[in-house]
mmCIF file of C-alpha atoms in Angstrom:
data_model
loop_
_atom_site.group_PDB
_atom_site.id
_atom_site.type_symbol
_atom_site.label_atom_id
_atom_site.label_comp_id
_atom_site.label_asym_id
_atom_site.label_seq_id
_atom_site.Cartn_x
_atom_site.Cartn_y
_atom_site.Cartn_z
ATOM 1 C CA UNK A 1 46.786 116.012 71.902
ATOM 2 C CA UNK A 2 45.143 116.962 68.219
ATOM 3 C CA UNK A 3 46.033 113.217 67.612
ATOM 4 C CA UNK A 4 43.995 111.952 70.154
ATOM 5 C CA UNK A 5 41.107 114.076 69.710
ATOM 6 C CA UNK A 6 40.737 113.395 66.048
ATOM 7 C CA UNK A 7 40.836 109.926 67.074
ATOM 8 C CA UNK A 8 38.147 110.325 69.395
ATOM 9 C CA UNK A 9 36.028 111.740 66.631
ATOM 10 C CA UNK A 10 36.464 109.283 64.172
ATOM 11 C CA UNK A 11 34.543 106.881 66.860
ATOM 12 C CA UNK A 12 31.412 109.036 66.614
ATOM 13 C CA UNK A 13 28.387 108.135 64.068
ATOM 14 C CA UNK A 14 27.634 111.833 62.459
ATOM 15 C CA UNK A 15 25.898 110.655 59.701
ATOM 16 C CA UNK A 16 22.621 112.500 61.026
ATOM 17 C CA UNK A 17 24.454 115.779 61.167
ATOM 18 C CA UNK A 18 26.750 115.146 58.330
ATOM 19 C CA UNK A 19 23.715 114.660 55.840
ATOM 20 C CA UNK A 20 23.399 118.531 55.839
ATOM 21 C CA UNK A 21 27.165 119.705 54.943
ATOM 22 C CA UNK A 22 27.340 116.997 52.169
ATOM 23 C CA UNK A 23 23.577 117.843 50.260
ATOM 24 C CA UNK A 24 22.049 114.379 50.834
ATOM 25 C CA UNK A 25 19.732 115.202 53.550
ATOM 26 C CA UNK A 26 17.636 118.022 55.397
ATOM 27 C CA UNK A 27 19.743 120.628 57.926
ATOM 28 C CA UNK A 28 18.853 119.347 61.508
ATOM 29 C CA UNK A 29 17.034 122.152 63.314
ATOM 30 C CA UNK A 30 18.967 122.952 66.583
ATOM 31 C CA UNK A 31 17.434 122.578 69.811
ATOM 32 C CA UNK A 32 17.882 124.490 72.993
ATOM 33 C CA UNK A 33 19.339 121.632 75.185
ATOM 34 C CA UNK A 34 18.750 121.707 79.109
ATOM 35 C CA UNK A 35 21.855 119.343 78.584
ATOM 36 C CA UNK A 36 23.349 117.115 82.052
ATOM 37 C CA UNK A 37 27.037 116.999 81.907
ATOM 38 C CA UNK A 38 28.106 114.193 83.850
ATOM 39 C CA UNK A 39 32.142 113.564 84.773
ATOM 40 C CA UNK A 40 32.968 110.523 84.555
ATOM 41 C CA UNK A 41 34.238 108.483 87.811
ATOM 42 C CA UNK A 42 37.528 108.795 88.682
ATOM 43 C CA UNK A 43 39.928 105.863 89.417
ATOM 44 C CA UNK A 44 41.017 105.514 93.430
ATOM 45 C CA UNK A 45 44.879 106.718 93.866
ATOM 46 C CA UNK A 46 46.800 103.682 94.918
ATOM 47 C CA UNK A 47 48.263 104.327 98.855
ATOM 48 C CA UNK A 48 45.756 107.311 99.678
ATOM 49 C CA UNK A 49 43.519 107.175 102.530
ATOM 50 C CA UNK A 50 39.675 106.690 101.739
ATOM 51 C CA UNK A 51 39.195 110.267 102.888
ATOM 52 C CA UNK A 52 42.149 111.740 100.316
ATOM 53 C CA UNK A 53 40.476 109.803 97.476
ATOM 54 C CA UNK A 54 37.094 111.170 98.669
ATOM 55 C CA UNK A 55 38.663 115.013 97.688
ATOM 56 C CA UNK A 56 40.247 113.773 94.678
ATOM 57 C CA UNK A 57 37.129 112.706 93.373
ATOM 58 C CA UNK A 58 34.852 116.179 93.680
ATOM 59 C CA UNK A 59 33.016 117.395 90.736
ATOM 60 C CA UNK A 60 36.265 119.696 89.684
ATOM 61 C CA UNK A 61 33.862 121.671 87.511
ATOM 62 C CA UNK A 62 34.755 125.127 88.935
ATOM 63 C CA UNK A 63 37.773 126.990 90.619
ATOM 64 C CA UNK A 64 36.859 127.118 94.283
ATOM 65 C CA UNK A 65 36.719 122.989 94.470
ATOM 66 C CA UNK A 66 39.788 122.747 91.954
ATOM 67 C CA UNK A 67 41.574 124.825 95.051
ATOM 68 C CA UNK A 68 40.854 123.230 98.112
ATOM 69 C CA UNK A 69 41.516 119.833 96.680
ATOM 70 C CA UNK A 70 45.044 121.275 95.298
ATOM 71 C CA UNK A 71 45.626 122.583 99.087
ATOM 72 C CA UNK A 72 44.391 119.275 100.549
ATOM 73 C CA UNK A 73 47.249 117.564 98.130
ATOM 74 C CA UNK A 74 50.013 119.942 98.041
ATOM 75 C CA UNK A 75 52.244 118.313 100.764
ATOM 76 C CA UNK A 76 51.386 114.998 99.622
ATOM 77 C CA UNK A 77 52.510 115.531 95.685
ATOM 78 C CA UNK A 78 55.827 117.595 97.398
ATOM 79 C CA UNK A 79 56.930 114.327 99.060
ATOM 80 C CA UNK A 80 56.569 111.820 96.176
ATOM 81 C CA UNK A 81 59.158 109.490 95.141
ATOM 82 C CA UNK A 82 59.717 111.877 92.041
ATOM 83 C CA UNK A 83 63.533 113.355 90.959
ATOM 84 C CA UNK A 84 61.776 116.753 90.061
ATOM 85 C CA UNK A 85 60.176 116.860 93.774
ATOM 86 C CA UNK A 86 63.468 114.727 95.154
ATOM 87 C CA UNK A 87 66.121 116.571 93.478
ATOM 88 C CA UNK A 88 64.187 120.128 93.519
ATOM 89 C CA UNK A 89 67.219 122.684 94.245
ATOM 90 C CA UNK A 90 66.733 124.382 97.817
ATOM 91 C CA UNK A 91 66.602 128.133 98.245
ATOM 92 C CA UNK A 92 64.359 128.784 95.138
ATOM 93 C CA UNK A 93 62.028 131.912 95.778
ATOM 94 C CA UNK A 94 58.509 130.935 94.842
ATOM 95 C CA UNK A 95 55.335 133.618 95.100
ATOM 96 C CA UNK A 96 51.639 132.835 94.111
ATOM 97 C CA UNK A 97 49.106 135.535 93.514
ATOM 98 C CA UNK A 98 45.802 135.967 91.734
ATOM 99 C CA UNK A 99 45.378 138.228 89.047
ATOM 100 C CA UNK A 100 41.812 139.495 87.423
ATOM 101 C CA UNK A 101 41.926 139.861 84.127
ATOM 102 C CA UNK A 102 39.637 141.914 81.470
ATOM 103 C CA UNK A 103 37.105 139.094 81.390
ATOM 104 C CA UNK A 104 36.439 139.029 85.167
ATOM 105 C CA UNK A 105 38.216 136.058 86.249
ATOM 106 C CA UNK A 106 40.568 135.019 88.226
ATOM 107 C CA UNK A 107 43.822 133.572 87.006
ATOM 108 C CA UNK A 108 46.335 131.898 89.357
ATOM 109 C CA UNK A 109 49.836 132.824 88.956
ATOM 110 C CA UNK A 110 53.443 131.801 90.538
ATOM 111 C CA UNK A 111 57.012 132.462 90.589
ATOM 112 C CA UNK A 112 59.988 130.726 90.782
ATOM 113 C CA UNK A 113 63.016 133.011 90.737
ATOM 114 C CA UNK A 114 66.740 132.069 92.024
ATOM 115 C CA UNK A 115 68.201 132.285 94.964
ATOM 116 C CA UNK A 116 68.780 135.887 97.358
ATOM 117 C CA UNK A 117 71.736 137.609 95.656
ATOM 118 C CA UNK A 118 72.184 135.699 92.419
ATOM 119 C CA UNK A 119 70.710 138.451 89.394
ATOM 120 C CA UNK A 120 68.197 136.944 86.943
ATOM 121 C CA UNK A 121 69.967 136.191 83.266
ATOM 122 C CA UNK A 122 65.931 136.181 81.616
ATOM 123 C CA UNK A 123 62.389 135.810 82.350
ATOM 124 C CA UNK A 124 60.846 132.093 80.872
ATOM 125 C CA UNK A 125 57.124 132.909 80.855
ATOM 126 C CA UNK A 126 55.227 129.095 80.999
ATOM 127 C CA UNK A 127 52.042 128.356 78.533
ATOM 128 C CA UNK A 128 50.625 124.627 80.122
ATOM 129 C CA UNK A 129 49.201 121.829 77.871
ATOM 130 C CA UNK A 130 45.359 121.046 77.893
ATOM 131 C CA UNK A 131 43.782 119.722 80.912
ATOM 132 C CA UNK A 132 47.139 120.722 82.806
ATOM 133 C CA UNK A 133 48.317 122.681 85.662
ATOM 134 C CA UNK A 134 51.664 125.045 86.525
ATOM 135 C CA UNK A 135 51.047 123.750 89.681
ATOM 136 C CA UNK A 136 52.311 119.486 89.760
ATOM 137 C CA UNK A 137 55.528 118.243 88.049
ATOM 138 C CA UNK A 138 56.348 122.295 86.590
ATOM 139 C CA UNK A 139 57.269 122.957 90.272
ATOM 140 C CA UNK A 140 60.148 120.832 89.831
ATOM 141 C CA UNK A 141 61.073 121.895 85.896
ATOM 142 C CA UNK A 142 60.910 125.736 87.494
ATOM 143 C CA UNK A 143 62.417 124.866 90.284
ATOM 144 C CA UNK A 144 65.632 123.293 87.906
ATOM 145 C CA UNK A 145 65.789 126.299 85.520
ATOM 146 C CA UNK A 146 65.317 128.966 88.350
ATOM 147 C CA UNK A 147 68.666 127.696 90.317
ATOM 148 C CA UNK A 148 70.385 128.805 86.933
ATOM 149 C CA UNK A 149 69.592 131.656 87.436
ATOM 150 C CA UNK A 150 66.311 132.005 85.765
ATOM 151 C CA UNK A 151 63.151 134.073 86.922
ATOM 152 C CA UNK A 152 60.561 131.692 85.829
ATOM 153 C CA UNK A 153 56.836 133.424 85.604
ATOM 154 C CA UNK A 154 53.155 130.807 84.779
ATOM 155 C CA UNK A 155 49.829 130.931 85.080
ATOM 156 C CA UNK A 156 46.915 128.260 84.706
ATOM 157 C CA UNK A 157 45.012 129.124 81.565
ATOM 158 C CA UNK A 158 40.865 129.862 82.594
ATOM 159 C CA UNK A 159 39.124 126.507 83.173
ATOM 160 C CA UNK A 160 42.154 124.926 84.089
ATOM 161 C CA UNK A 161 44.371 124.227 87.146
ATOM 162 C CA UNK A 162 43.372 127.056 89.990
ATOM 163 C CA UNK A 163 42.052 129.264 87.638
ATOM 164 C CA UNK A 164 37.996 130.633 86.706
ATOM 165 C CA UNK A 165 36.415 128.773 84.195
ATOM 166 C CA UNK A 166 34.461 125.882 83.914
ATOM 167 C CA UNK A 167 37.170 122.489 83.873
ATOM 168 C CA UNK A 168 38.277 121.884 80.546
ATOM 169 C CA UNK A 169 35.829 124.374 78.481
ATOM 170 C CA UNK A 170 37.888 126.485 75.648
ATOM 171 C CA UNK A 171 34.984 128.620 74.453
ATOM 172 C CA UNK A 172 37.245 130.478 72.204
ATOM 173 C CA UNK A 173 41.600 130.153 71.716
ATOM 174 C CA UNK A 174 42.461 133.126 71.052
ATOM 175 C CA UNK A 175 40.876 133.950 74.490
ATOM 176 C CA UNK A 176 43.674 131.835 76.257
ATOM 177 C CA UNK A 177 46.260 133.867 74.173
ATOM 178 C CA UNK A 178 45.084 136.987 75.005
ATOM 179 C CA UNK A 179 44.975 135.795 78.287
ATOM 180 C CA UNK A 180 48.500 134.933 78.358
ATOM 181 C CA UNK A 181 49.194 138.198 76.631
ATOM 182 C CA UNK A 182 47.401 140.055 79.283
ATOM 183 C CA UNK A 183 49.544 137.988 82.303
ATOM 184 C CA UNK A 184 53.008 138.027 80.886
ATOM 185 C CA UNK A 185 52.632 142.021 79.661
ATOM 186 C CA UNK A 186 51.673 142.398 83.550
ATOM 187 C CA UNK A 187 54.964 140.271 84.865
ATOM 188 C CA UNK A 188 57.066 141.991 82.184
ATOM 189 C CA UNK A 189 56.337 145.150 83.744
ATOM 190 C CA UNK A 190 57.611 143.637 87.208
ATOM 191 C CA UNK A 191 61.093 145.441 88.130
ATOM 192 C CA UNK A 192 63.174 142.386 88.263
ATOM 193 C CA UNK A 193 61.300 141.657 84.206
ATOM 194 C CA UNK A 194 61.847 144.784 82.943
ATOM 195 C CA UNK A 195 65.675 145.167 81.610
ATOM 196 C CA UNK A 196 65.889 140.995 80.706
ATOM 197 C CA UNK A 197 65.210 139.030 78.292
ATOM 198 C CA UNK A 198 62.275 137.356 77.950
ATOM 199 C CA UNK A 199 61.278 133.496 76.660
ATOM 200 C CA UNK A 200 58.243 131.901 76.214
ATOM 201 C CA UNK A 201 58.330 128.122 76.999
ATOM 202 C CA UNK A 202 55.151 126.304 75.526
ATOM 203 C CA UNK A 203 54.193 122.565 76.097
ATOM 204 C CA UNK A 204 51.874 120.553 74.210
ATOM 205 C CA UNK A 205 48.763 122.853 74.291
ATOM 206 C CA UNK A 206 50.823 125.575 75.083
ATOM 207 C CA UNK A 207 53.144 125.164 72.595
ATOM 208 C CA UNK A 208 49.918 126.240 70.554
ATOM 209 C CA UNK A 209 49.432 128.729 72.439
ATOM 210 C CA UNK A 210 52.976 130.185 72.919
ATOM 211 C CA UNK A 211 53.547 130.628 68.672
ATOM 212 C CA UNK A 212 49.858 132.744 68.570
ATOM 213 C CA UNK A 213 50.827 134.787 70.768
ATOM 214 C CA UNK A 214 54.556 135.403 69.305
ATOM 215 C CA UNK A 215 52.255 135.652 65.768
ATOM 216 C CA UNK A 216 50.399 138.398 67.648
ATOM 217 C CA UNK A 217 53.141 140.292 68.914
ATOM 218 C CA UNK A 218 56.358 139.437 66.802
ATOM 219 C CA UNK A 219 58.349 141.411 68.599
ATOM 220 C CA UNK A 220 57.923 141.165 72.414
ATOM 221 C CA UNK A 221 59.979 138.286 73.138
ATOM 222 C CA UNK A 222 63.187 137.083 72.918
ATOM 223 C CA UNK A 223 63.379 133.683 72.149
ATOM 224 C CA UNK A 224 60.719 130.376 72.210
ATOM 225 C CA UNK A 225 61.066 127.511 73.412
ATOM 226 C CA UNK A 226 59.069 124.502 72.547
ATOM 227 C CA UNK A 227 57.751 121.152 73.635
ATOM 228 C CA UNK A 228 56.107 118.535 72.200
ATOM 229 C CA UNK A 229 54.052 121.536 70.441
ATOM 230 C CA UNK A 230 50.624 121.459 69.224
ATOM 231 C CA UNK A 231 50.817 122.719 65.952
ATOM 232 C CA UNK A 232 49.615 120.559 62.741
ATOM 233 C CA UNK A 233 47.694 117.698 62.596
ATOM 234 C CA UNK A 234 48.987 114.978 60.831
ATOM 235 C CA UNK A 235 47.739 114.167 57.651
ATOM 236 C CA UNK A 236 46.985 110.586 58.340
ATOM 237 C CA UNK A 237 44.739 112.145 61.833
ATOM 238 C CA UNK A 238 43.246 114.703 59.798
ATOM 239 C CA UNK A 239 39.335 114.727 60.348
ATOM 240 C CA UNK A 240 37.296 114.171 56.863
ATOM 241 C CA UNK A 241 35.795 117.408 56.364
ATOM 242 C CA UNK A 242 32.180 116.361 56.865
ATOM 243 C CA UNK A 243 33.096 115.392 60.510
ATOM 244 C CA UNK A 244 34.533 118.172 61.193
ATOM 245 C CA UNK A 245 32.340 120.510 59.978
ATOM 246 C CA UNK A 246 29.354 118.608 61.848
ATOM 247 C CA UNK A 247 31.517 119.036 64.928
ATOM 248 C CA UNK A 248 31.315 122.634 65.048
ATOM 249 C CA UNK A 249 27.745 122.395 64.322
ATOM 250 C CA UNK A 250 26.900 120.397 67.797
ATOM 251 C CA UNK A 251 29.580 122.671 69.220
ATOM 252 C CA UNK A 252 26.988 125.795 68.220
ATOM 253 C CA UNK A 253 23.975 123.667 70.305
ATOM 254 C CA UNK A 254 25.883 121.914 73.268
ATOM 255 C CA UNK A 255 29.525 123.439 73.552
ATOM 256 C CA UNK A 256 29.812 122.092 76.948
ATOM 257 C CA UNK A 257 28.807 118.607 76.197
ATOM 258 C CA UNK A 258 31.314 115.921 76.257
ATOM 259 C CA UNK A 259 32.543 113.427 74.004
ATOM 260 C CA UNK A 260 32.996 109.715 74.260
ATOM 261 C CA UNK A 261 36.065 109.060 76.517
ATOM 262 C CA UNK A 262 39.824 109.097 74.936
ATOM 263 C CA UNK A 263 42.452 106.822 75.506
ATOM 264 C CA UNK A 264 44.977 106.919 78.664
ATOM 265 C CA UNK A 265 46.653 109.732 78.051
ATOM 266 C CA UNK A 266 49.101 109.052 80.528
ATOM 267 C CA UNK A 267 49.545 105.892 79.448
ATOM 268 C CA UNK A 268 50.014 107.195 75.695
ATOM 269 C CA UNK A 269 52.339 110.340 77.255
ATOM 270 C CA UNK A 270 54.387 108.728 80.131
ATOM 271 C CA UNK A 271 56.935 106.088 79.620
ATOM 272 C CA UNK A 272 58.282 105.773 82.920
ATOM 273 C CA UNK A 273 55.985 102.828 84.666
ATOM 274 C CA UNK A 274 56.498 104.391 87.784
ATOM 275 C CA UNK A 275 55.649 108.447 87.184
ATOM 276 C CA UNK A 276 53.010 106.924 85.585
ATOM 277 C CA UNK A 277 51.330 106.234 88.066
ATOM 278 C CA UNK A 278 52.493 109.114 89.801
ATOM 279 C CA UNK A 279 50.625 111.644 87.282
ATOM 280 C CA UNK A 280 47.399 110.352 89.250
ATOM 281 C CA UNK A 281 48.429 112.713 92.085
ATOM 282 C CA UNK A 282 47.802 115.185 89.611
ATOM 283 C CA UNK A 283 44.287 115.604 90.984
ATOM 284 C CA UNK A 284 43.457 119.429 89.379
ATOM 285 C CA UNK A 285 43.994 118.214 85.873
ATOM 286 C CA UNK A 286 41.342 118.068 83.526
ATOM 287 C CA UNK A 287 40.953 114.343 82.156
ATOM 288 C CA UNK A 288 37.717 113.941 81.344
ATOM 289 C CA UNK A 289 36.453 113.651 77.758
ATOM 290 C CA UNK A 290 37.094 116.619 75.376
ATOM 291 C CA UNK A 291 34.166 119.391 75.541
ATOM 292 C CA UNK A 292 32.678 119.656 72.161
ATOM 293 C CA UNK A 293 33.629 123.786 71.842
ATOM 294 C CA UNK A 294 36.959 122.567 73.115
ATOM 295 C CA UNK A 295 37.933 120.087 70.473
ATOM 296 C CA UNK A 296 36.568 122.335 67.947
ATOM 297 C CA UNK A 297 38.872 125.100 69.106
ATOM 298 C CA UNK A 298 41.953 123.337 69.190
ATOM 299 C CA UNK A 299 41.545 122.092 65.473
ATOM 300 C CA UNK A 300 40.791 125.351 64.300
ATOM 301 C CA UNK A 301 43.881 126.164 66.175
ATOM 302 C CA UNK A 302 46.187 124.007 65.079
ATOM 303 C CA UNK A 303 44.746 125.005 61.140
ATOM 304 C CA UNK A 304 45.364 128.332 62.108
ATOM 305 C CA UNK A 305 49.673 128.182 63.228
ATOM 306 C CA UNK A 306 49.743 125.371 60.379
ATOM 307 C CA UNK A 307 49.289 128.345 57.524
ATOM 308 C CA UNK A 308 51.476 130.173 59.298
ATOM 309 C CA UNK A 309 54.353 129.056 60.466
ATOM 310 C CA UNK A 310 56.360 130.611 57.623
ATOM 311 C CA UNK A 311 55.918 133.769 60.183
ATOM 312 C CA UNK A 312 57.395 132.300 62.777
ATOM 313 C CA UNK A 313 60.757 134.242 63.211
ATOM 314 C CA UNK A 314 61.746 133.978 66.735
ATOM 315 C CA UNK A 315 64.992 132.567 68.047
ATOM 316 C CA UNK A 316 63.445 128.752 68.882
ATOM 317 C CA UNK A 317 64.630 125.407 70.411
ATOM 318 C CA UNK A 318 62.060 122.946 69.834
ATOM 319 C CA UNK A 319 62.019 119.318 71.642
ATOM 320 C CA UNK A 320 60.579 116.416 71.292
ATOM 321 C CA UNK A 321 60.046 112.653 71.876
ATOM 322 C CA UNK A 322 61.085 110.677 69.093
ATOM 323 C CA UNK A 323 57.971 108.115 70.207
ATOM 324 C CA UNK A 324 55.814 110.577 70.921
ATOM 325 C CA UNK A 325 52.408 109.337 70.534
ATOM 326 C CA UNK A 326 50.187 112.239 71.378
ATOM 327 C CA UNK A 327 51.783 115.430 69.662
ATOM 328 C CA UNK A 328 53.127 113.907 66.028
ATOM 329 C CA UNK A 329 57.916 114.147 66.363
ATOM 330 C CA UNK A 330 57.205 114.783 62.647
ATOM 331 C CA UNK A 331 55.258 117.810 62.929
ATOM 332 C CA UNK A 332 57.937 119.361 65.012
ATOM 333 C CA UNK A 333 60.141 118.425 62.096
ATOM 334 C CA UNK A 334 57.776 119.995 59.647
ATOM 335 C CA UNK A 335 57.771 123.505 61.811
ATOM 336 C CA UNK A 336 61.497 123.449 62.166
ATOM 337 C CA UNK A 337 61.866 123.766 58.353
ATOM 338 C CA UNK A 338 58.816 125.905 57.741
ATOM 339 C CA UNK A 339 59.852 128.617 60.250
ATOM 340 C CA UNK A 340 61.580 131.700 59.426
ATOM 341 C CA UNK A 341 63.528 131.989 62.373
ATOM 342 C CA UNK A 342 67.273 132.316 61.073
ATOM 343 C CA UNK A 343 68.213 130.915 64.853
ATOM 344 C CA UNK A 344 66.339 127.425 65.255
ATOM 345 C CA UNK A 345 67.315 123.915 66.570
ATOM 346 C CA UNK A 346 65.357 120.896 66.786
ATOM 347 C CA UNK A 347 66.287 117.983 69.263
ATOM 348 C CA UNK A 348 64.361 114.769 69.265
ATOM 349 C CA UNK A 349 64.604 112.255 72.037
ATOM 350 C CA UNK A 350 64.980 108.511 71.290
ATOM 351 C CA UNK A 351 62.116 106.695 72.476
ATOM 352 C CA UNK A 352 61.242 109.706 74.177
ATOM 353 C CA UNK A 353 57.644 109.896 74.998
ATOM 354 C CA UNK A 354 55.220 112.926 75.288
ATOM 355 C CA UNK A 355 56.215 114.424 78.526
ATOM 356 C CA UNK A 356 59.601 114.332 78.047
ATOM 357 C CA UNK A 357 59.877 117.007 80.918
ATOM 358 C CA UNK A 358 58.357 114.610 83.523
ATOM 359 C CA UNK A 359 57.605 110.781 82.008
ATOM 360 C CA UNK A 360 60.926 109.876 81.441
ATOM 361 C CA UNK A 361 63.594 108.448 82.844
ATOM 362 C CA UNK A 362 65.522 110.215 85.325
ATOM 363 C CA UNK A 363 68.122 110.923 82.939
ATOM 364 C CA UNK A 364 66.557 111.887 80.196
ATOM 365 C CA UNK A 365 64.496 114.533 82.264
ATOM 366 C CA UNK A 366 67.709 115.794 83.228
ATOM 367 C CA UNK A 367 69.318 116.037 79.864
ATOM 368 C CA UNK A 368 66.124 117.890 78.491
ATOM 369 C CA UNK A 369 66.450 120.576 81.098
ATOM 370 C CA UNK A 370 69.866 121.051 80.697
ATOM 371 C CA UNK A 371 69.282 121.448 76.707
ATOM 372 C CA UNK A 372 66.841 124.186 77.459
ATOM 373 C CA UNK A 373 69.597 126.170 80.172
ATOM 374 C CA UNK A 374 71.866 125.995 77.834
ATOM 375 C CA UNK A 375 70.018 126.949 74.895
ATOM 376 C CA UNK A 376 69.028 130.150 77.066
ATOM 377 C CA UNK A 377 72.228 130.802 78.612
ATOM 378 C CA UNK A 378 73.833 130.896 74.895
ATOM 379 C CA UNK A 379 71.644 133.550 74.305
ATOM 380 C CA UNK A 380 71.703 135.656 77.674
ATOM 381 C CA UNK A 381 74.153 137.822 79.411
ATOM 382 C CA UNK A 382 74.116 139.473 82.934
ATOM 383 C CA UNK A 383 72.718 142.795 82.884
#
């Protein structure tokens, strides 16, 4: 993801605000904006009626549309031609619920947790990538770890999936980790929670998000488990200081404005033709252009864990797709040998894409779930 959004940047002409930050020109005088955010169109699903692809294409902008369209669609994305949804383990105990949180807004949460009569080994608490949901292809991935006897806990991060926010807007990250802090210390306190141990799975985005929150409270997990995680930019993708310092400058005046649009994502994320075009069904995620407070928040982010990741001392698995052209396989590679953690194991995947959770062949979907049960059950016991 920082890949693609330093790309994105690079395609801009800040000269006019750059002039300022580099002493050749006058500081532009910001300008209350009455600014008109317009999303752009989105493409028709392929083998939906004209009434389906009439929801799918609302203005997703806040919650209460983001839900109705995800009820209108639930069935539908249940029944595709997927091995997650296919293959998805019967008996699994699933709960949703919403859950206020100290900002006033309401965060969607679920459960997956194993059968009637089969005890929980841990808790996996679930930190989404940008623009995602817990609510599409995770059903499936919980689904798989919960029949081994996993409780596994998400939520949708504010301004994305089901949850109260405006689509795609990160005013501020540490606000989504605090967030996360705030939901998991909740489901920790659940009774089935308290006397296990507990994980902290983080994709993309959330693998971001996962390692600040471990940073902010070292010692209230058990174990992390990474993939694909956001957490260095490349040096090669690095924005020219300039730029980015005349990105958080518009950030200051429009923070909700929009940037040119990025490249496919699922076709840069997805190898698998097929679930390619599959991800379309995904019809709550956020896949518009970046907002200009958002970008600037996940760089600073990703700055942020990269001066620290000598202080990340966890018990971690990290995974990857050796082709991985969103999230950099390398940068994985460079936490790996940064990190503290005395207990750490990297796997890459051979021409593994981004989502090598969902994108992937069938069997190398499989085989990355399976790493991740056995890494936990090689660290849990029965209580």
């Amino acid at each position: 993801m920082e890949r693609c959004i330093t790309q994105t940047l690079q395609q801009h002409d800040f000269s006019p605000y750059c002039r300022n930050w580099i002493g050749t020109g006058p500081r532009p005088k910001p300008k209350t904006t009455n600014l008109i955010i317009m999303a752009k169109k989105k493409p028709v699903i392929e083998g939906l009626s004209d009434e389906l692809n009439k929801i799918a294409a609302q203005n997703l902008d806040f919650a209460p549309a983001r839900r109705l369209v995800r009820s209108a669609f639930t069935q539908i994305q249940q029944n595709l031609d997927h091995c997650l949804f296919q293959m998805a383990p019967p008996g699994i105990r699933t709960e949703e619920w919403y859950e206020l949180n100290s900002k006033h807004q309401e965060i969607f949460c679920k459960s997956w947790l194993p059968k009637p009569g089969v005890r929980m080994k841990a808790a996996l608490c679930f930190c989404h990538g940008y623009g995602d949901t817990c609510t599409f292809f995770f059903e499936g991935i919980a689904k798989q770890i919960a029949a081994s006897g996993y409780g596994v806990y998400a939520i949708d991060h504010p301004g994305f999936g089901l949850s109260e926010g405006l689509h795609g807007y990160i005013s501020s990250f540490d606000d989504i980790v605090d967030n996360v802090i705030e939901q998991y210390t909740i489901i920790k306190g659940r009774p089935e929670v308290r006397d296990v141990p507990r994980f902290l799975l983080g994709q993309s985005m959330g693998g971001a998000v996962a390692i600040k929150v471990h940073l902010k409270e070292p010692r209230e997990w058990d174990g992390l488990v990474l993939v694909a995680p956001m957490c260095k930019i490349a040096e090669d993708m690095r924005p020219p200081e300039p730029l980015a310092k005349a990105l958080t400058m518009l950030s200051r005046v429009m923070p909700k404005a929009k940037l040119v649009p990025q490249k496919d994502l699922a076709e840069l994320a997805i190898r698998d033709s097929k679930k390619r075009k599959q991800a379309s069904y995904n019809v709550i995620c956020y896949n518009d252009q970046t907002r200009l407070k958002t970008a600037v928040e996940l760089l600073k982010a990703t700055n942020y864990i990269e001066s620290q990741l000598n202080k990340i001392s966890l018990p971690m698995l990290i995974l990857h797709g050796a082709a991985d052209k969103v999230t950099d396989p390398m940068v994985s590679r460079f936490l790996y040998e940064k990190a503290s953690s005395k207990d750490k194991t990297l796997k890459l995947y051979e021409d593994g894409y981004h989502c090598i959770l969902e994108g992937e062949p069938d069997e190398i979907i499989f085989t990355v779930i399976n790493d991740i049960i056995s890494w936990l059950d090689s660290r849990c016991t029965v209580h």
